[in-house]
Amino acid sequence: MSRSMGNYTRLGVNVDHVATVRQARMVKVPDPVEAAVLAELAGADGIVVHLREDRRHIQDRDLAILRQTVKTSLNLEMASTQDMVKIALEFKPDTVTLVPERREELTTEGGLEVAMNLEYLKKVTRLLQDAEIRVSLFINPDVDQVKASHRVGADAVEIHTGKYAEAKIRQEAEADYQRILNAAKVASKLKLEVVAGHGLDYRNVGRIARIPEIVEVNIGHSIVSRAVMVGMERAVREMKRAIGGEV
Ligand code: PXP
């Protein structure tokens, strides 16, 4: 739970990288479904998964079970392809976040080119909304993309914070922060819900969450990374006990 200037900022926990560890061995653990339950118990306001075309981490099975078990809100990140739209209409997540997707990328590297794909995105957005799915567009902090998202009829925009998060020098971070702030203000004026995500961690999230227009942040890698570290001592102690014959 986080509060900023009296406003409540929702936290969506992305569990993709729990599945990344599982897929490294193609076994059943760690299970992103179990991680989602624990995240909700700890106060997550929503669970986020990215079902990628190459299924490198989250699998269709995860989405099917999460749809049954998530008690807060399920946000499916996906490319706007016909195959993915079919899957979204079948599983009906609460929200679909449309993202660009390139097979060779390590993670989602940029925002959607909304203005250039206006008619197609309008059609996809309408189809999803007709099935009562909220539609959010993942965009760079760029006013033209915000305005195009409004024209598409999206319910929300998720502003890409990756550049801000990865900025090596203060001036760069400051310039990116101002772009995020400006995009958030314009989006809010256009009655779009404003979400932020990508690259956010324990150090850089505060400044973003304090932007009053931003009502939700979606965070994955830093939370999963921290979970591995805070859990390591206990996991080793338990293994030592198991070696000693105790369980
Ligand atoms: N939002 C979107 C649209 C993303 O694609 C991702 C990465 O899957 C995230 C948020 C979470 O980013 P990170 O794992 O860096 O916290």
Short mmCIF file of C-alpha atoms and ligand atoms in Angstrom, two decimals:
data_model
loop_
_atom_site.label_atom_id
_atom_site.label_comp_id
_atom_site.label_asym_id
_atom_site.label_seq_id
_atom_site.Cartn_x
_atom_site.Cartn_y
_atom_site.Cartn_z
CA MET A 1 0.00 0.00 0.00
CA SER A 2 1.36 3.43 -0.80
CA ARG A 3 0.03 6.92 -0.23
CA SER A 4 1.22 10.00 -2.02
CA MET A 5 0.04 13.50 -1.10
CA GLY A 6 -3.18 11.99 0.21
CA ASN A 7 -3.75 10.02 -3.00
CA TYR A 8 -3.68 6.26 -3.06
CA THR A 9 -1.36 4.78 -5.67
CA ARG A 10 -2.26 1.21 -6.62
CA LEU A 11 0.51 -1.35 -6.99
CA GLY A 12 0.25 -3.95 -9.73
CA VAL A 13 2.76 -6.75 -9.18
CA ASN A 14 4.12 -8.34 -12.34
CA VAL A 15 5.02 -12.00 -11.72
CA ASP A 16 6.58 -12.76 -15.14
CA HIS A 17 10.05 -13.36 -13.76
CA VAL A 18 8.89 -15.98 -11.29
CA ALA A 19 7.91 -17.86 -14.44
CA THR A 20 11.30 -17.03 -15.99
CA VAL A 21 13.00 -19.04 -13.22
CA ARG A 22 10.55 -21.91 -13.68
CA GLN A 23 11.03 -21.99 -17.46
CA ALA A 24 14.83 -22.16 -16.98
CA ARG A 25 14.21 -25.80 -15.97
CA MET A 26 10.82 -26.40 -17.63
CA VAL A 27 9.43 -27.69 -14.32
CA LYS A 28 6.52 -26.70 -12.08
CA VAL A 29 8.25 -24.38 -9.62
CA PRO A 30 8.44 -21.55 -8.80
CA ASP A 31 4.80 -21.05 -9.75
CA PRO A 32 3.72 -17.50 -10.66
CA VAL A 33 0.22 -18.40 -9.47
CA GLU A 34 1.53 -19.02 -5.93
CA ALA A 35 3.57 -15.82 -6.15
CA ALA A 36 0.43 -13.93 -7.11
CA VAL A 37 -1.43 -15.26 -4.05
CA LEU A 38 1.43 -14.15 -1.77
CA ALA A 39 1.63 -10.75 -3.49
CA GLU A 40 -2.08 -10.20 -2.86
CA LEU A 41 -1.71 -11.26 0.77
CA ALA A 42 1.04 -8.63 1.10
CA GLY A 43 -1.24 -5.92 -0.25
CA ALA A 44 -0.80 -5.92 -4.05
CA ASP A 45 -3.72 -4.14 -5.67
CA GLY A 46 -3.43 -6.14 -8.86
CA ILE A 47 -1.49 -8.88 -10.62
CA VAL A 48 0.14 -8.32 -14.01
CA VAL A 49 1.39 -10.91 -16.50
CA HIS A 50 2.76 -10.55 -19.99
CA LEU A 51 1.81 -13.48 -22.21
CA ARG A 52 4.47 -13.15 -24.88
CA GLU A 53 4.15 -14.59 -28.34
CA ASP A 54 7.20 -16.83 -27.73
CA ARG A 55 5.86 -17.91 -24.28
CA ARG A 56 9.30 -17.38 -22.76
CA HIS A 57 7.92 -16.98 -19.23
CA ILE A 58 4.16 -16.85 -18.62
CA GLN A 59 2.24 -19.78 -20.15
CA ASP A 60 -1.42 -20.06 -21.19
CA ARG A 61 -1.95 -22.33 -18.19
CA ASP A 62 -0.81 -19.53 -15.84
CA LEU A 63 -3.30 -17.10 -17.33
CA ALA A 64 -6.14 -19.65 -17.06
CA ILE A 65 -5.44 -20.35 -13.38
CA LEU A 66 -4.77 -16.70 -12.49
CA ARG A 67 -8.15 -15.78 -13.97
CA GLN A 68 -9.68 -18.17 -11.42
CA THR A 69 -7.54 -17.23 -8.44
CA VAL A 70 -6.69 -13.52 -8.58
CA LYS A 71 -8.96 -11.71 -6.16
CA THR A 72 -7.85 -8.13 -6.87
CA SER A 73 -7.51 -7.31 -10.54
CA LEU A 74 -5.80 -9.16 -13.37
CA ASN A 75 -3.93 -7.14 -15.99
CA LEU A 76 -2.81 -8.98 -19.13
CA GLU A 77 -0.02 -7.32 -21.08
CA MET A 78 -0.04 -8.46 -24.69
CA ALA A 79 0.71 -7.57 -28.28
CA SER A 80 -2.30 -6.39 -30.27
CA THR A 81 -2.28 -9.42 -32.60
CA GLN A 82 -5.43 -11.31 -33.58
CA ASP A 83 -4.23 -14.43 -31.74
CA MET A 84 -3.71 -12.51 -28.51
CA VAL A 85 -7.04 -10.71 -28.81
CA LYS A 86 -8.71 -14.13 -29.12
CA ILE A 87 -6.98 -15.27 -25.92
CA ALA A 88 -8.00 -12.09 -24.07
CA LEU A 89 -11.63 -12.53 -25.13
CA GLU A 90 -11.51 -16.12 -23.90
CA PHE A 91 -9.93 -15.44 -20.49
CA LYS A 92 -11.36 -11.97 -19.86
CA PRO A 93 -8.74 -10.29 -17.68
CA ASP A 94 -9.97 -7.14 -15.94
CA THR A 95 -7.50 -5.07 -17.96
CA VAL A 96 -5.54 -5.60 -21.15
CA THR A 97 -2.41 -3.49 -21.57
CA LEU A 98 -1.44 -3.38 -25.22
CA VAL A 99 2.32 -3.35 -25.69
CA PRO A 100 4.61 -3.52 -28.71
CA GLU A 101 6.48 -6.80 -28.92
CA ARG A 102 9.61 -7.83 -30.75
CA ARG A 103 10.88 -11.36 -30.45
CA GLU A 104 14.55 -10.40 -30.07
CA GLU A 105 14.03 -7.92 -27.24
CA LEU A 106 14.90 -8.79 -23.62
CA THR A 107 11.92 -6.85 -22.32
CA THR A 108 9.40 -4.36 -23.73
CA GLU A 109 11.76 -1.76 -25.10
CA GLY A 110 9.53 1.11 -26.15
CA GLY A 111 5.98 2.33 -26.13
CA LEU A 112 3.27 1.68 -28.71
CA GLU A 113 3.23 3.75 -31.88
CA VAL A 114 -0.42 4.69 -31.33
CA ALA A 115 -0.70 7.58 -33.77
CA MET A 116 0.60 5.45 -36.67
CA ASN A 117 -1.82 2.57 -35.93
CA LEU A 118 -4.88 4.53 -34.91
CA GLU A 119 -7.58 2.66 -36.84
CA TYR A 120 -6.30 -0.81 -35.98
CA LEU A 121 -5.89 0.01 -32.28
CA LYS A 122 -9.35 1.58 -32.25
CA LYS A 123 -10.82 -1.69 -33.56
CA VAL A 124 -8.93 -3.85 -31.05
CA THR A 125 -9.81 -1.51 -28.17
CA ARG A 126 -13.52 -1.58 -29.08
CA LEU A 127 -13.52 -5.41 -29.32
CA LEU A 128 -11.96 -5.74 -25.86
CA GLN A 129 -14.15 -3.06 -24.27
CA ASP A 130 -17.28 -4.74 -25.70
CA ALA A 131 -16.21 -7.77 -23.64
CA GLU A 132 -16.00 -5.48 -20.58
CA ILE A 133 -12.22 -5.48 -20.52
CA ARG A 134 -10.53 -2.19 -19.59
CA VAL A 135 -7.93 -1.21 -22.18
CA SER A 136 -4.65 0.50 -21.33
CA LEU A 137 -2.03 1.49 -23.92
CA PHE A 138 1.66 1.34 -23.01
CA ILE A 139 3.18 4.50 -24.46
CA ASN A 140 6.32 6.60 -24.25
CA PRO A 141 5.95 9.82 -22.24
CA ASP A 142 4.99 11.75 -25.34
CA VAL A 143 2.00 14.10 -25.57
CA ASP A 144 1.24 13.09 -29.17
CA GLN A 145 0.93 9.44 -28.10
CA VAL A 146 -1.33 10.47 -25.21
CA LYS A 147 -3.61 12.40 -27.56
CA ALA A 148 -3.66 9.48 -30.01
CA SER A 149 -4.57 7.10 -27.14
CA HIS A 150 -7.51 9.37 -26.34
CA ARG A 151 -8.61 9.22 -29.97
CA VAL A 152 -8.37 5.42 -29.88
CA GLY A 153 -10.85 5.42 -26.99
CA ALA A 154 -8.56 3.72 -24.47
CA ASP A 155 -9.54 3.75 -20.79
CA ALA A 156 -5.98 4.27 -19.58
CA VAL A 157 -2.41 4.87 -20.63
CA GLU A 158 0.60 3.28 -19.00
CA ILE A 159 3.52 5.66 -19.31
CA HIS A 160 6.85 3.97 -20.00
CA THR A 161 9.24 4.91 -17.19
CA GLY A 162 12.17 2.85 -18.51
CA LYS A 163 14.23 5.78 -19.76
CA TYR A 164 13.73 7.68 -16.51
CA ALA A 165 14.69 4.58 -14.51
CA GLU A 166 17.80 3.84 -16.55
CA ALA A 167 19.07 7.41 -16.89
CA LYS A 168 22.76 7.53 -15.95
CA ILE A 169 22.99 11.24 -15.23
CA ARG A 170 20.79 13.52 -13.18
CA GLN A 171 19.91 15.90 -16.06
CA GLU A 172 18.76 12.97 -18.19
CA ALA A 173 16.58 11.62 -15.39
CA GLU A 174 15.18 15.09 -14.77
CA ALA A 175 14.31 15.60 -18.46
CA ASP A 176 12.59 12.20 -18.56
CA TYR A 177 10.77 12.94 -15.32
CA GLN A 178 9.42 16.20 -16.80
CA ARG A 179 8.23 14.32 -19.91
CA ILE A 180 6.42 11.79 -17.69
CA LEU A 181 4.87 14.57 -15.60
CA ASN A 182 3.68 16.44 -18.68
CA ALA A 183 2.27 13.32 -20.35
CA ALA A 184 0.48 12.38 -17.11
CA LYS A 185 -1.12 15.84 -16.81
CA VAL A 186 -2.33 15.84 -20.43
CA ALA A 187 -3.67 12.28 -20.12
CA SER A 188 -5.52 13.10 -16.94
CA LYS A 189 -7.10 16.20 -18.54
CA LEU A 190 -8.31 13.92 -21.35
CA LYS A 191 -9.92 11.69 -18.68
CA LEU A 192 -7.53 8.81 -19.29
CA GLU A 193 -6.48 6.87 -16.20
CA VAL A 194 -2.73 7.25 -15.77
CA VAL A 195 -0.53 4.29 -14.93
CA ALA A 196 3.28 4.13 -14.94
CA GLY A 197 5.64 1.21 -15.31
CA HIS A 198 8.91 -0.32 -16.39
CA GLY A 199 12.22 -0.25 -14.56
CA LEU A 200 10.73 1.07 -11.34
CA ASP A 201 12.56 0.02 -8.19
CA TYR A 202 12.71 0.82 -4.46
CA ARG A 203 14.86 3.87 -5.11
CA ASN A 204 13.14 5.55 -8.05
CA VAL A 205 9.46 4.71 -7.51
CA GLY A 206 8.69 7.39 -4.90
CA ARG A 207 9.04 10.34 -7.21
CA ILE A 208 6.81 8.72 -9.83
CA ALA A 209 4.18 7.59 -7.33
CA ARG A 210 3.99 11.15 -5.93
CA ILE A 211 2.76 12.50 -9.27
CA PRO A 212 -0.90 13.04 -8.33
CA GLU A 213 -2.23 12.07 -11.79
CA ILE A 214 -0.56 8.65 -11.61
CA VAL A 215 -3.01 6.29 -9.93
CA GLU A 216 -1.18 2.99 -10.45
CA VAL A 217 2.36 1.66 -10.88
CA ASN A 218 3.17 -1.76 -12.33
CA ILE A 219 6.38 -3.32 -11.06
CA GLY A 220 7.96 -6.70 -11.70
CA HIS A 221 11.69 -7.21 -11.95
CA SER A 222 12.76 -5.26 -8.85
CA ILE A 223 10.18 -7.00 -6.64
CA VAL A 224 11.08 -10.50 -7.87
CA SER A 225 14.80 -9.66 -7.49
CA ARG A 226 14.28 -8.48 -3.92
CA ALA A 227 12.15 -11.54 -3.11
CA VAL A 228 15.05 -13.81 -4.13
CA MET A 229 17.45 -11.91 -1.85
CA VAL A 230 15.25 -11.60 1.23
CA GLY A 231 14.31 -15.27 0.89
CA MET A 232 17.83 -16.67 0.35
CA GLU A 233 18.90 -17.03 4.02
CA ARG A 234 15.74 -18.85 5.00
CA ALA A 235 15.94 -21.14 1.96
CA VAL A 236 19.54 -22.13 2.78
CA ARG A 237 18.75 -22.68 6.47
CA GLU A 238 15.84 -24.93 5.50
CA MET A 239 18.11 -26.93 3.17
CA LYS A 240 20.73 -27.33 5.93
CA ARG A 241 18.00 -28.71 8.19
CA ALA A 242 16.80 -31.06 5.43
CA ILE A 243 20.38 -32.34 4.97
CA GLY A 244 20.50 -32.95 8.70
CA GLY A 245 17.44 -35.13 8.42
CA GLU A 246 14.94 -32.56 9.66
CA VAL A 247 12.24 -31.24 7.37
N1 PXP B 1 4.66 -2.38 -17.61
C1 PXP B 1 4.83 -2.94 -18.83
C2 PXP B 1 3.91 -2.53 -19.92
C3 PXP B 1 5.83 -3.91 -19.05
O1 PXP B 1 5.96 -4.46 -20.27
C4 PXP B 1 6.62 -4.32 -17.97
C5 PXP B 1 7.64 -5.41 -18.17
O2 PXP B 1 6.98 -6.62 -18.38
C6 PXP B 1 6.41 -3.72 -16.72
C7 PXP B 1 5.44 -2.74 -16.56
C8 PXP B 1 7.22 -4.11 -15.52
O3 PXP B 1 8.53 -3.70 -15.71
P1 PXP B 1 9.65 -4.15 -14.67
O4 PXP B 1 9.72 -5.65 -14.73
O5 PXP B 1 10.88 -3.47 -15.17
O6 PXP B 1 9.20 -3.66 -13.32
#
